[in-house]
Structure formats: C-alpha cells, structure tokens
PDB file of C-alpha atoms in Angstrom:
ATOM      1  CA  MET A 737     -29.009 -11.694  23.285  1.00  0.00           C
ATOM      2  CA  THR A 738     -28.149 -11.105  19.609  1.00  0.00           C
ATOM      3  CA  ALA A 739     -28.466 -13.809  16.985  1.00  0.00           C
ATOM      4  CA  ALA A 740     -24.668 -14.014  16.644  1.00  0.00           C
ATOM      5  CA  LEU A 741     -24.161 -14.423  20.375  1.00  0.00           C
ATOM      6  CA  ALA A 742     -26.869 -17.046  20.471  1.00  0.00           C
ATOM      7  CA  LEU A 743     -25.116 -18.837  17.610  1.00  0.00           C
ATOM      8  CA  ASP A 744     -21.777 -18.708  19.449  1.00  0.00           C
ATOM      9  CA  SER A 745     -23.219 -20.007  22.711  1.00  0.00           C
ATOM     10  CA  ASP A 746     -25.087 -22.733  20.823  1.00  0.00           C
ATOM     11  CA  ARG A 747     -21.851 -23.771  19.136  1.00  0.00           C
ATOM     12  CA  MET A 748     -19.949 -23.812  22.418  1.00  0.00           C
ATOM     13  CA  SER A 749     -22.411 -26.305  23.840  1.00  0.00           C
ATOM     14  CA  LEU A 750     -21.942 -28.664  20.879  1.00  0.00           C
ATOM     15  CA  PRO A 751     -19.360 -31.486  20.954  1.00  0.00           C
ATOM     16  CA  MET A 752     -16.267 -30.859  18.788  1.00  0.00           C
ATOM     17  CA  SER A 753     -17.266 -33.452  16.191  1.00  0.00           C
ATOM     18  CA  ASP A 754     -20.637 -31.722  15.733  1.00  0.00           C
ATOM     19  CA  VAL A 755     -18.938 -28.352  15.360  1.00  0.00           C
ATOM     20  CA  ARG A 756     -16.646 -29.832  12.690  1.00  0.00           C
ATOM     21  CA  ALA A 757     -19.570 -31.453  10.901  1.00  0.00           C
ATOM     22  CA  GLU A 758     -21.532 -28.212  11.009  1.00  0.00           C
ATOM     23  CA  GLU A 759     -18.554 -26.275   9.683  1.00  0.00           C
ATOM     24  CA  ARG A 760     -18.000 -28.839   6.927  1.00  0.00           C
ATOM     25  CA  ALA A 761     -21.633 -28.534   5.889  1.00  0.00           C
ATOM     26  CA  LEU A 762     -21.275 -24.747   5.734  1.00  0.00           C
ATOM     27  CA  VAL A 763     -18.103 -25.028   3.650  1.00  0.00           C
ATOM     28  CA  VAL A 764     -19.750 -27.437   1.185  1.00  0.00           C
ATOM     29  CA  ALA A 765     -22.797 -25.172   0.907  1.00  0.00           C
ATOM     30  CA  ALA A 766     -20.565 -22.127   0.385  1.00  0.00           C
ATOM     31  CA  GLN A 767     -18.660 -24.009  -2.315  1.00  0.00           C
ATOM     32  CA  ARG A 768     -21.995 -24.542  -4.081  1.00  0.00           C
ATOM     33  CA  GLY A 769     -22.519 -20.783  -4.070  1.00  0.00           C
ATOM     34  CA  ASP A 770     -24.646 -20.371  -0.923  1.00  0.00           C
ATOM     35  CA  ALA A 771     -23.808 -16.812   0.225  1.00  0.00           C
ATOM     36  CA  GLU A 772     -25.593 -17.301   3.552  1.00  0.00           C
ATOM     37  CA  ALA A 773     -23.324 -20.239   4.352  1.00  0.00           C
ATOM     38  CA  PHE A 774     -20.255 -18.150   3.596  1.00  0.00           C
ATOM     39  CA  ALA A 775     -21.626 -15.366   5.809  1.00  0.00           C
ATOM     40  CA  ALA A 776     -21.963 -17.899   8.638  1.00  0.00           C
ATOM     41  CA  LEU A 777     -18.312 -18.882   8.156  1.00  0.00           C
ATOM     42  CA  VAL A 778     -17.331 -15.200   8.267  1.00  0.00           C
ATOM     43  CA  ARG A 779     -19.323 -14.800  11.488  1.00  0.00           C
ATOM     44  CA  GLN A 780     -17.631 -17.782  13.091  1.00  0.00           C
ATOM     45  CA  HIS A 781     -14.065 -16.898  12.144  1.00  0.00           C
ATOM     46  CA  GLN A 782     -13.798 -13.133  11.880  1.00  0.00           C
ATOM     47  CA  ARG A 783     -12.641 -12.518  15.473  1.00  0.00           C
ATOM     48  CA  ARG A 784      -9.841 -15.031  15.312  1.00  0.00           C
ATOM     49  CA  ALA A 785      -8.995 -13.858  11.790  1.00  0.00           C
ATOM     50  CA  TYR A 786      -8.747 -10.317  13.115  1.00  0.00           C
ATOM     51  CA  ALA A 787      -6.419 -11.481  15.916  1.00  0.00           C
ATOM     52  CA  VAL A 788      -4.116 -13.198  13.404  1.00  0.00           C
ATOM     53  CA  CYS A 789      -4.000 -10.132  11.166  1.00  0.00           C
ATOM     54  CA  ARG A 790      -3.590  -7.750  14.103  1.00  0.00           C
ATOM     55  CA  ALA A 791      -0.567  -9.727  15.288  1.00  0.00           C
ATOM     56  CA  ILE A 792       1.146  -9.188  11.943  1.00  0.00           C
ATOM     57  CA  VAL A 793       0.175  -5.659  10.886  1.00  0.00           C
ATOM     58  CA  LEU A 794       0.825  -2.530  12.904  1.00  0.00           C
ATOM     59  CA  THR A 795      -2.581  -0.929  13.271  1.00  0.00           C
ATOM     60  CA  HIS A 796      -6.210  -1.808  13.837  1.00  0.00           C
ATOM     61  CA  GLU A 797      -7.118  -0.236  10.471  1.00  0.00           C
ATOM     62  CA  ASP A 798      -4.595  -2.403   8.628  1.00  0.00           C
ATOM     63  CA  ALA A 799      -5.877  -5.478  10.472  1.00  0.00           C
ATOM     64  CA  GLU A 800      -9.409  -4.636   9.298  1.00  0.00           C
ATOM     65  CA  ASP A 801      -8.220  -4.278   5.701  1.00  0.00           C
ATOM     66  CA  ALA A 802      -6.276  -7.536   5.911  1.00  0.00           C
ATOM     67  CA  VAL A 803      -9.310  -9.392   7.322  1.00  0.00           C
ATOM     68  CA  GLN A 804     -11.466  -8.201   4.422  1.00  0.00           C
ATOM     69  CA  GLU A 805      -8.780  -9.052   1.866  1.00  0.00           C
ATOM     70  CA  GLY A 806      -8.276 -12.430   3.491  1.00  0.00           C
ATOM     71  CA  PHE A 807     -11.969 -13.329   3.327  1.00  0.00           C
ATOM     72  CA  LEU A 808     -12.077 -12.234  -0.311  1.00  0.00           C
ATOM     73  CA  HIS A 809      -9.098 -14.470  -1.134  1.00  0.00           C
ATOM     74  CA  ALA A 810     -10.717 -17.317   0.778  1.00  0.00           C
ATOM     75  CA  PHE A 811     -13.980 -16.867  -1.134  1.00  0.00           C
ATOM     76  CA  LYS A 812     -12.167 -16.931  -4.467  1.00  0.00           C
ATOM     77  CA  ALA A 813     -10.118 -19.981  -3.485  1.00  0.00           C
ATOM     78  CA  LEU A 814     -12.992 -21.861  -1.845  1.00  0.00           C
ATOM     79  CA  ASP A 815     -13.398 -24.246  -4.793  1.00  0.00           C
ATOM     80  CA  ARG A 816      -9.871 -25.521  -4.201  1.00  0.00           C
ATOM     81  CA  PHE A 817     -10.387 -26.167  -0.468  1.00  0.00           C
ATOM     82  CA  LEU A 818     -10.942 -29.799   0.539  1.00  0.00           C
ATOM     83  CA  PRO A 819     -13.849 -29.811   3.026  1.00  0.00           C
ATOM     84  CA  ASP A 820     -12.314 -32.612   5.111  1.00  0.00           C
ATOM     85  CA  GLN A 821      -9.379 -30.370   6.067  1.00  0.00           C
ATOM     86  CA  PRO A 822      -9.691 -28.000   9.051  1.00  0.00           C
ATOM     87  CA  PHE A 823     -11.168 -24.807   7.618  1.00  0.00           C
ATOM     88  CA  GLY A 824      -9.736 -22.567  10.348  1.00  0.00           C
ATOM     89  CA  ALA A 825      -6.115 -23.523   9.724  1.00  0.00           C
ATOM     90  CA  TRP A 826      -6.562 -22.930   5.985  1.00  0.00           C
ATOM     91  CA  LEU A 827      -8.329 -19.603   6.543  1.00  0.00           C
ATOM     92  CA  TYR A 828      -5.761 -18.280   9.032  1.00  0.00           C
ATOM     93  CA  ARG A 829      -2.921 -19.035   6.621  1.00  0.00           C
ATOM     94  CA  ILE A 830      -4.755 -16.932   4.034  1.00  0.00           C
ATOM     95  CA  MET A 831      -5.242 -14.194   6.647  1.00  0.00           C
ATOM     96  CA  ALA A 832      -1.537 -14.285   7.535  1.00  0.00           C
ATOM     97  CA  ASN A 833      -0.592 -14.039   3.855  1.00  0.00           C
ATOM     98  CA  ALA A 834      -2.974 -11.118   3.318  1.00  0.00           C
ATOM     99  CA  SER A 835      -1.419  -9.383   6.340  1.00  0.00           C
ATOM    100  CA  LEU A 836       2.144 -10.046   5.217  1.00  0.00           C
ATOM    101  CA  ASP A 837       1.270  -8.679   1.750  1.00  0.00           C
ATOM    102  CA  LEU A 838      -0.173  -5.565   3.333  1.00  0.00           C
ATOM    103  CA  VAL A 839       2.934  -5.083   5.508  1.00  0.00           C
ATOM    104  CA  ARG A 840       5.136  -5.434   2.409  1.00  0.00           C
ATOM    105  CA  ARG A 841       3.052  -2.906   0.489  1.00  0.00           C
ATOM    106  CA  ARG A 842       3.157  -0.476   3.411  1.00  0.00           C
ATOM    107  CA  LYS A 843       6.934  -0.822   3.651  1.00  0.00           C
ATOM    108  CA  VAL A 844       7.377  -0.011  -0.002  1.00  0.00           C
ATOM    109  CA  ARG A 845       4.997   2.955   0.250  1.00  0.00           C
ATOM    110  CA  ASP A 846       6.334   4.333   3.506  1.00  0.00           C
ATOM    111  CA  ALA A 847       9.999   3.582   2.933  1.00  0.00           C
ATOM    112  CA  ASP A 848      10.956   7.213   3.507  1.00  0.00           C
ATOM    113  CA  GLU A 849       8.707   7.913   6.452  1.00  0.00           C
ATOM    114  CA  LEU A 850       8.929   4.983   8.842  1.00  0.00           C
ATOM    115  CA  PRO A 851       7.373   5.779  12.202  1.00  0.00           C
ATOM    116  CA  ASP A 852       9.667   5.423  15.175  1.00  0.00           C
ATOM    117  CA  THR A 853       6.912   3.927  17.323  1.00  0.00           C
ATOM    118  CA  VAL A 854       4.269   1.313  16.716  1.00  0.00           C
ATOM    119  CA  PRO A 855       1.092   3.245  15.890  1.00  0.00           C
ATOM    120  CA  MET A 856      -1.380   3.025  18.700  1.00  0.00           C
ATOM    121  CA  PRO A 857      -4.068   0.419  18.199  1.00  0.00           C
ATOM    122  CA  PHE A 858      -7.824   0.873  18.136  1.00  0.00           C
ATOM    123  CA  ARG A 859      -8.811   2.026  21.637  1.00  0.00           C
ATOM    124  CA  ASP A 860      -5.661   2.114  23.643  1.00  0.00           C
ATOM    125  CA  PRO A 861      -6.679   1.544  27.230  1.00  0.00           C
ATOM    126  CA  GLY A 862      -3.102   1.898  28.439  1.00  0.00           C
ATOM    127  CA  GLU A 863      -2.136   5.272  27.046  1.00  0.00           C
ATOM    128  CA  SER A 864      -1.530   6.696  30.481  1.00  0.00           C
ATOM    129  CA  ASP A 865       0.205   3.612  31.731  1.00  0.00           C
ATOM    130  CA  GLU A 866       3.979   3.946  31.690  1.00  0.00           C
ATOM    131  CA  LEU A 867       4.564   0.213  31.404  1.00  0.00           C
ATOM    132  CA  ARG A 868       2.319  -0.035  28.391  1.00  0.00           C
ATOM    133  CA  ARG A 869       3.883   2.990  26.792  1.00  0.00           C
ATOM    134  CA  ARG A 870       7.287   1.408  27.237  1.00  0.00           C
ATOM    135  CA  LEU A 871       5.948  -1.917  26.075  1.00  0.00           C
ATOM    136  CA  ASN A 872       4.672  -0.248  22.944  1.00  0.00           C
ATOM    137  CA  LEU A 873       8.081   1.285  22.420  1.00  0.00           C
ATOM    138  CA  ALA A 874       9.834  -1.992  23.179  1.00  0.00           C
ATOM    139  CA  LEU A 875       7.759  -3.714  20.508  1.00  0.00           C
ATOM    140  CA  THR A 876       9.268  -1.419  17.897  1.00  0.00           C
ATOM    141  CA  LYS A 877      12.673  -2.860  18.772  1.00  0.00           C
ATOM    142  CA  LEU A 878      11.558  -6.335  17.790  1.00  0.00           C
ATOM    143  CA  THR A 879      11.546  -7.517  14.209  1.00  0.00           C
ATOM    144  CA  ASP A 880       8.116  -7.746  12.567  1.00  0.00           C
ATOM    145  CA  ARG A 881       8.319 -11.500  12.716  1.00  0.00           C
ATOM    146  CA  GLN A 882       9.320 -11.653  16.377  1.00  0.00           C
ATOM    147  CA  ARG A 883       6.451  -9.351  17.260  1.00  0.00           C
ATOM    148  CA  SER A 884       3.993 -11.464  15.297  1.00  0.00           C
ATOM    149  CA  VAL A 885       5.264 -14.679  16.854  1.00  0.00           C
ATOM    150  CA  ILE A 886       5.031 -13.469  20.460  1.00  0.00           C
ATOM    151  CA  VAL A 887       1.511 -12.092  19.959  1.00  0.00           C
ATOM    152  CA  LEU A 888       0.255 -15.164  18.107  1.00  0.00           C
ATOM    153  CA  HIS A 889       1.753 -17.469  20.720  1.00  0.00           C
ATOM    154  CA  ASP A 890       1.328 -15.713  24.036  1.00  0.00           C
ATOM    155  CA  LEU A 891      -1.936 -13.910  23.342  1.00  0.00           C
ATOM    156  CA  GLU A 892      -3.722 -16.056  20.801  1.00  0.00           C
ATOM    157  CA  GLY A 893      -2.434 -19.446  21.911  1.00  0.00           C
ATOM    158  CA  PHE A 894      -1.284 -20.728  18.527  1.00  0.00           C
ATOM    159  CA  THR A 895       1.380 -23.441  18.621  1.00  0.00           C
ATOM    160  CA  HIS A 896       4.848 -23.025  17.122  1.00  0.00           C
ATOM    161  CA  GLY A 897       3.836 -25.323  14.263  1.00  0.00           C
ATOM    162  CA  GLU A 898       0.687 -23.332  13.490  1.00  0.00           C
ATOM    163  CA  ILE A 899       2.611 -20.065  13.616  1.00  0.00           C
ATOM    164  CA  GLY A 900       5.295 -21.505  11.337  1.00  0.00           C
ATOM    165  CA  ALA A 901       2.636 -22.589   8.823  1.00  0.00           C
ATOM    166  CA  MET A 902       0.965 -19.179   8.915  1.00  0.00           C
ATOM    167  CA  LEU A 903       4.138 -17.133   8.539  1.00  0.00           C
ATOM    168  CA  GLY A 904       5.851 -19.532   6.138  1.00  0.00           C
ATOM    169  CA  ILE A 905       8.761 -20.305   8.455  1.00  0.00           C
ATOM    170  CA  PRO A 906       9.974 -23.571  10.012  1.00  0.00           C
ATOM    171  CA  GLU A 907       8.600 -24.474  13.439  1.00  0.00           C
ATOM    172  CA  GLY A 908      12.093 -24.194  14.931  1.00  0.00           C
ATOM    173  CA  THR A 909      12.410 -20.638  13.645  1.00  0.00           C
ATOM    174  CA  ALA A 910       9.084 -19.719  15.262  1.00  0.00           C
ATOM    175  CA  ARG A 911      10.349 -21.230  18.498  1.00  0.00           C
ATOM    176  CA  SER A 912      13.633 -19.296  18.419  1.00  0.00           C
ATOM    177  CA  ASP A 913      11.847 -16.063  17.386  1.00  0.00           C
ATOM    178  CA  LEU A 914       9.620 -16.430  20.427  1.00  0.00           C
ATOM    179  CA  HIS A 915      12.607 -17.017  22.683  1.00  0.00           C
ATOM    180  CA  HIS A 916      14.427 -13.942  21.345  1.00  0.00           C
ATOM    181  CA  ALA A 917      11.309 -11.783  21.447  1.00  0.00           C
ATOM    182  CA  ARG A 918      10.685 -12.631  25.094  1.00  0.00           C
ATOM    183  CA  ALA A 919      14.320 -12.044  26.006  1.00  0.00           C
ATOM    184  CA  ALA A 920      14.315  -8.685  24.201  1.00  0.00           C
ATOM    185  CA  LEU A 921      11.070  -7.560  25.880  1.00  0.00           C
ATOM    186  CA  ARG A 922      12.348  -8.580  29.313  1.00  0.00           C
ATOM    187  CA  ARG A 923      15.568  -6.661  28.723  1.00  0.00           C
ATOM    188  CA  LEU A 924      13.823  -3.586  27.350  1.00  0.00           C
ATOM    189  CA  LEU A 925      11.270  -3.522  30.132  1.00  0.00           C
ATOM    190  CA  LYS A 926      13.677  -4.238  32.960  1.00  0.00           C
ATOM    191  CA  ASP A 927      14.533  -0.586  33.468  1.00  0.00           C
ATOM    192  CA  VAL A 928      11.001   0.654  33.459  1.00  0.00           C
ATOM    193  CA  ARG A 929      10.007  -1.911  36.061  1.00  0.00           C
ATOM    194  CA  SER A 930      12.738  -0.717  38.413  1.00  0.00           C
ATOM    195  CA  ASP A 931      11.668   2.898  37.795  1.00  0.00           C
ATOM    196  CA  LEU A 932       7.999   2.266  38.487  1.00  0.00           C
TER     197      LEU A 932
ATOM    198  CA  MET B1292       1.176 -28.547  23.105  1.00  0.00           C
ATOM    199  CA  SER B1293       4.915 -28.296  23.753  1.00  0.00           C
ATOM    200  CA  ASP B1294       4.972 -24.541  24.068  1.00  0.00           C
ATOM    201  CA  ILE B1295       6.912 -22.779  26.764  1.00  0.00           C
ATOM    202  CA  ARG B1296       4.892 -19.964  28.325  1.00  0.00           C
ATOM    203  CA  LEU B1297       6.212 -16.897  30.044  1.00  0.00           C
ATOM    204  CA  TYR B1298       6.500 -18.028  33.600  1.00  0.00           C
ATOM    205  CA  ASN B1299       7.309 -15.219  36.005  1.00  0.00           C
ATOM    206  CA  SER B1300       4.997 -12.526  37.311  1.00  0.00           C
ATOM    207  CA  ASP B1301       6.815  -9.775  35.414  1.00  0.00           C
ATOM    208  CA  ASP B1302       6.130 -11.639  32.211  1.00  0.00           C
ATOM    209  CA  ASP B1303       2.494 -11.964  33.153  1.00  0.00           C
ATOM    210  CA  GLU B1304       2.452  -8.211  33.382  1.00  0.00           C
ATOM    211  CA  VAL B1305       3.986  -8.005  29.910  1.00  0.00           C
ATOM    212  CA  VAL B1306       1.365 -10.361  28.555  1.00  0.00           C
ATOM    213  CA  SER B1307      -1.444  -8.335  30.102  1.00  0.00           C
ATOM    214  CA  GLY B1308       0.108  -5.212  28.598  1.00  0.00           C
ATOM    215  CA  LEU B1309       0.247  -6.905  25.196  1.00  0.00           C
ATOM    216  CA  ARG B1310      -3.348  -7.998  25.623  1.00  0.00           C
ATOM    217  CA  ALA B1311      -4.401  -4.394  26.150  1.00  0.00           C
ATOM    218  CA  LEU B1312      -2.392  -3.169  23.174  1.00  0.00           C
ATOM    219  CA  TYR B1313      -3.778  -5.820  20.856  1.00  0.00           C
ATOM    220  CA  ALA B1314      -7.332  -5.898  22.181  1.00  0.00           C
ATOM    221  CA  ALA B1315      -9.904  -6.550  19.484  1.00  0.00           C
ATOM    222  CA  PRO B1316     -12.996  -4.355  19.389  1.00  0.00           C
ATOM    223  CA  ALA B1317     -15.510  -5.809  21.830  1.00  0.00           C
ATOM    224  CA  GLY B1318     -18.821  -4.437  20.626  1.00  0.00           C
ATOM    225  CA  GLU B1319     -21.081  -6.862  18.791  1.00  0.00           C
ATOM    226  CA  GLY B1320     -22.131  -4.027  16.468  1.00  0.00           C
ATOM    227  CA  TYR B1321     -18.567  -3.694  15.225  1.00  0.00           C
ATOM    228  CA  TRP B1322     -18.432  -7.360  14.166  1.00  0.00           C
ATOM    229  CA  ASN B1323     -21.849  -7.251  12.529  1.00  0.00           C
ATOM    230  CA  GLU B1324     -20.724  -4.253  10.535  1.00  0.00           C
ATOM    231  CA  LEU B1325     -17.441  -5.902   9.552  1.00  0.00           C
ATOM    232  CA  GLU B1326     -19.308  -9.006   8.421  1.00  0.00           C
ATOM    233  CA  ALA B1327     -21.650  -6.833   6.330  1.00  0.00           C
ATOM    234  CA  ARG B1328     -18.668  -5.085   4.726  1.00  0.00           C
ATOM    235  CA  ILE B1329     -16.982  -8.404   3.938  1.00  0.00           C
ATOM    236  CA  MET B1330     -20.158  -9.834   2.412  1.00  0.00           C
ATOM    237  CA  ALA B1331     -20.687  -6.652   0.368  1.00  0.00           C
ATOM    238  CA  ARG B1332     -17.202  -7.057  -1.104  1.00  0.00           C
ATOM    239  CA  VAL B1333     -17.754 -10.764  -1.692  1.00  0.00           C
ATOM    240  CA  ALA B1334     -20.983  -9.968  -3.562  1.00  0.00           C
ATOM    241  CA  ASP B1335     -19.011  -7.692  -5.902  1.00  0.00           C
ATOM    242  CA  VAL B1336     -16.447 -10.327  -6.747  1.00  0.00           C
ATOM    243  CA  GLU B1337     -16.203 -11.166 -10.429  1.00  0.00           C
ATOM    244  CA  LEU B1338     -15.223 -14.787 -10.373  1.00  0.00           C
ATOM    245  CA  GLY B1339     -13.780 -14.705 -13.923  1.00  0.00           C
ATOM    246  CA  TRP B1340     -14.335 -16.998 -16.891  1.00  0.00           C
ATOM    247  CA  TRP B1341     -12.042 -19.722 -15.563  1.00  0.00           C
ATOM    248  CA  THR B1342     -14.157 -20.117 -12.422  1.00  0.00           C
ATOM    249  CA  GLU B1343     -17.285 -20.241 -14.566  1.00  0.00           C
ATOM    250  CA  LEU B1344     -15.522 -22.784 -16.763  1.00  0.00           C
ATOM    251  CA  ASP B1345     -14.507 -24.741 -13.690  1.00  0.00           C
ATOM    252  CA  ARG B1346     -18.153 -24.919 -12.596  1.00  0.00           C
ATOM    253  CA  TRP B1347     -19.110 -26.392 -15.972  1.00  0.00           C
ATOM    254  CA  VAL B1348     -16.304 -28.965 -16.082  1.00  0.00           C
ATOM    255  CA  ARG B1349     -18.170 -31.720 -14.229  1.00  0.00           C
ATOM    256  CA  PRO B1350     -21.490 -31.365 -16.068  1.00  0.00           C
ATOM    257  CA  ALA B1351     -19.546 -31.165 -19.348  1.00  0.00           C
ATOM    258  CA  LEU B1352     -17.617 -34.351 -18.540  1.00  0.00           C
ATOM    259  CA  ALA B1353     -20.842 -36.153 -17.624  1.00  0.00           C
ATOM    260  CA  ALA B1354     -22.496 -34.961 -20.848  1.00  0.00           C
ATOM    261  CA  ALA B1355     -19.441 -36.080 -22.862  1.00  0.00           C
ATOM    262  CA  ALA B1356     -19.565 -39.521 -21.243  1.00  0.00           C
ATOM    263  CA  VAL B1357     -23.292 -39.869 -22.044  1.00  0.00           C
ATOM    264  CA  ALA B1358     -22.654 -38.733 -25.639  1.00  0.00           C
ATOM    265  CA  LEU B1359     -19.826 -41.263 -25.972  1.00  0.00           C
ATOM    266  CA  VAL B1360     -22.009 -44.120 -24.747  1.00  0.00           C
ATOM    267  CA  ALA B1361     -24.848 -43.031 -27.068  1.00  0.00           C
ATOM    268  CA  ALA B1362     -22.459 -42.811 -30.051  1.00  0.00           C
ATOM    269  CA  GLY B1363     -21.048 -46.264 -29.268  1.00  0.00           C
ATOM    270  CA  PHE B1364     -24.533 -47.731 -29.034  1.00  0.00           C
ATOM    271  CA  ALA B1365     -25.536 -46.078 -32.312  1.00  0.00           C
ATOM    272  CA  MET B1366     -22.429 -47.399 -34.084  1.00  0.00           C
ATOM    273  CA  PHE B1367     -23.043 -50.889 -32.724  1.00  0.00           C
ATOM    274  CA  SER B1368     -26.692 -50.792 -33.838  1.00  0.00           C
ATOM    275  CA  ALA B1369     -25.748 -49.561 -37.311  1.00  0.00           C
ATOM    276  CA  HIS B1370     -23.118 -52.289 -37.686  1.00  0.00           C
ATOM    277  CA  ARG B1371     -25.573 -54.930 -36.571  1.00  0.00           C
ATOM    278  CA  ALA B1372     -28.208 -53.658 -38.994  1.00  0.00           C
ATOM    279  CA  GLU B1373     -25.698 -53.778 -41.840  1.00  0.00           C
ATOM    280  CA  GLN B1374     -24.831 -57.359 -40.976  1.00  0.00           C
ATOM    281  CA  GLU B1375     -28.491 -58.337 -40.902  1.00  0.00           C
ATOM    282  CA  ILE B1376     -29.098 -56.699 -44.289  1.00  0.00           C
ATOM    283  CA  ALA B1377     -26.046 -58.438 -45.758  1.00  0.00           C
ATOM    284  CA  ALA B1378     -27.130 -61.845 -44.427  1.00  0.00           C
ATOM    285  CA  GLU B1379     -30.647 -61.306 -45.648  1.00  0.00           C
ATOM    286  CA  SER B1380     -29.487 -60.274 -49.114  1.00  0.00           C
ATOM    287  CA  MET B1381     -27.315 -63.388 -49.344  1.00  0.00           C
ATOM    288  CA  LEU B1382     -30.179 -65.636 -48.402  1.00  0.00           C
ATOM    289  CA  THR B1383     -32.632 -64.004 -50.765  1.00  0.00           C
ATOM    290  CA  ALA B1384     -30.212 -63.319 -53.650  1.00  0.00           C
ATOM    291  CA  PRO B1385     -31.670 -64.063 -57.183  1.00  0.00           C
ATOM    292  CA  ALA B1386     -29.997 -66.875 -59.238  1.00  0.00           C
ATOM    293  CA  VAL B1387     -27.350 -65.399 -61.523  1.00  0.00           C
ATOM    294  CA  PRO B1388     -25.287 -67.200 -64.126  1.00  0.00           C
ATOM    295  CA  VAL B1389     -22.096 -68.477 -62.638  1.00  0.00           C
ATOM    296  CA  SER B1390     -19.085 -67.772 -64.755  1.00  0.00           C
ATOM    297  CA  THR B1391     -16.349 -70.270 -64.359  1.00  0.00           C
ATOM    298  CA  ALA B1392     -12.716 -69.552 -64.864  1.00  0.00           C
ATOM    299  CA  ILE B1393     -10.790 -72.138 -66.812  1.00  0.00           C
ATOM    300  CA  ARG B1394      -7.251 -72.565 -65.770  1.00  0.00           C
ATOM    301  CA  PRO B1395      -4.813 -72.663 -68.708  1.00  0.00           C
ATOM    302  CA  THR B1396      -3.250 -76.072 -69.145  1.00  0.00           C
ATOM    303  CA  LEU B1397       0.458 -76.909 -69.501  1.00  0.00           C
ATOM    304  CA  GLN B1398      -0.188 -77.820 -73.136  1.00  0.00           C
ATOM    305  CA  ASP B1399      -1.177 -74.241 -73.833  1.00  0.00           C
ATOM    306  CA  ASP B1400       2.000 -72.990 -72.155  1.00  0.00           C
ATOM    307  CA  ARG B1401       4.198 -75.166 -74.277  1.00  0.00           C
ATOM    308  CA  GLU B1402       2.537 -74.000 -77.496  1.00  0.00           C
ATOM    309  CA  ALA B1403       2.919 -70.434 -76.471  1.00  0.00           C
ATOM    310  CA  ARG B1404       6.609 -70.886 -75.811  1.00  0.00           C
ATOM    311  CA  ILE B1405       7.142 -72.539 -79.215  1.00  0.00           C
ATOM    312  CA  ARG B1406       5.249 -69.747 -80.948  1.00  0.00           C
ATOM    313  CA  PHE B1407       7.363 -67.243 -79.098  1.00  0.00           C
ATOM    314  CA  LEU B1408      10.670 -68.922 -80.064  1.00  0.00           C
ATOM    315  CA  PHE B1409       9.771 -69.361 -83.694  1.00  0.00           C
ATOM    316  CA  GLY B1410       8.373 -65.911 -83.928  1.00  0.00           C
ATOM    317  CA  ARG B1411      11.706 -64.268 -83.041  1.00  0.00           C
TER     318      ARG B1411
END
C-alpha cells in the first residue's frame, strides 16, 4: 500500500471532527510557510479538485492545467483564508474560477475553430459504445453551465447551493440548469435508446 | 440535501455513461506526479513585496507598541527627574537679596497730573 493510500484509509477511519482538526492544523502550518503541510493539502484535495475542474472544462488536459492553476491561486491566497472555515469549499471555488477563466481564454483563442463535438476525455472507455458516443454528442448541445451543473450534481454529488457558490450563480439557477440539462439529455438520447 | 436525482433506469444509464466520460485517472502514480508538478510550481512562486510586507506587519506592530511604551516610560522618567531637580534646587537655593516693588501712591498720581497740565 502506498503512503498516500495509507493516509487516505487512515483519514477515513477518523471521526469527522478529527479530520477537520487535522485539516485545520495543516492549513495553519501551510499559512506559516510549511511546504510539507501544503503538499498534504494538495494530496487530500487534488482528486476532488480535478473532478470540479473536469466538470467545467472540456478536456482532461485542461482540467489538469486548471487544477495546477487553482492550487497556485490557493497558495498565494492562503494568508487570507480563515482556518475555521471549511477549506474544501474555499478551494473548490478557486478551482471553479480557475476552470472558468481557462474556458474563457480558450473561447477567445479558439473563436474561429470551435469543435463540433466535446473532445474525448483522458482514456475514453466508451469509444465503441453507441450510447456513450451519442451522450458525448448530446453534451455538446448543452450550454457550458448546464453541462457543468449536471456533472457536478449527478456525478460528484455537490448540492445546488455548493454548485451555485462555485459557478457564481444563484442556487435557483443551478437547480433550473440541472432540470433543463436532464430534460435535454433525455430528449437527445431518446432516439438512440430506441435504436439500440 | 434537497436535491432531486435522476430516477428512472434510462437516466441511470446516462449517469453511468457520464461517469465513464468524466472518469478521473485511477493510477496512484498519476496523482503522485500531479502533486509533484503542483509543488514544483508552488516552489517557484514569487510571493511579491506586499506578501513579504504582510508577513512583517504583525512583528512591526508589536515592535512599534514596545517602542511606544518605552518612549512613554522614558518621557515620564525624564519629567519626574526634572521635577525632583526643581524641588531640590528650591530647597537648597542660596539666599539672594529680595527686591521689593513699591506701588506708586495716589499722591504721586495727582502730582503727575498737575505737572502734566501746567506743562502744556
């Protein structure tokens, strides 16, 4: 078992209050300039951070870039973070902002050459699967925000409120985006289901 | 959590499709490498003079407070020493001739007025 896996399994066996206390201690140490403490925070949050970024950007490579940018922003802003607040919520908002910035920059750069499909992600296990191919295509018919909301909610389990905070939209908007995204996916996938 | 989940089996299929499309890399090596890349970039970060300044704000405020207290104490001591010297000098002052001022009388005033009137 690797050290990181051991760390994760150790953390999972701890009560929530202990996990919070441990995280708070790491944040305080990182604020005092302890690089090892910041590395531990990276280790704990990078998977979830990746999931947030991946829900917003179009490709695995962009998600990787956004995660790195997000952690850099977080490191620079660490002095302003209040250790009694939940670190994850603060970090994921930074990750979402880094991803949204990256999407905006990509749109400006690629204004004349927009792809007509969502680029395939890192390791696409469903390339041969017709439903997944159509799902991939159907996702391009959603707005960026609808796509982000459905992935963050249905795959990552974030609440409407958390999604709203991350994307800078009201909770009600996140809720209605989710409703419309699901309706659009059902409609777009209805034909392929009957064909299969 | 008040969230409404997708509830029919078709939607479950959609969710599993989404899960495959958005799957994060699973290998532990990938995450170790990503962490190393992040930490390498963090190590290169120039925090800027304002961050350095920010780090010195608290020690500087503490030092200023100590300096203020020390200056106040020094001023108080100096004032007290001056008072002691003044009191001591009064008590040990050598006898000097006392000059007395004599207030002019009314008689003198009257004579002055007469001299003034006749002098015109």
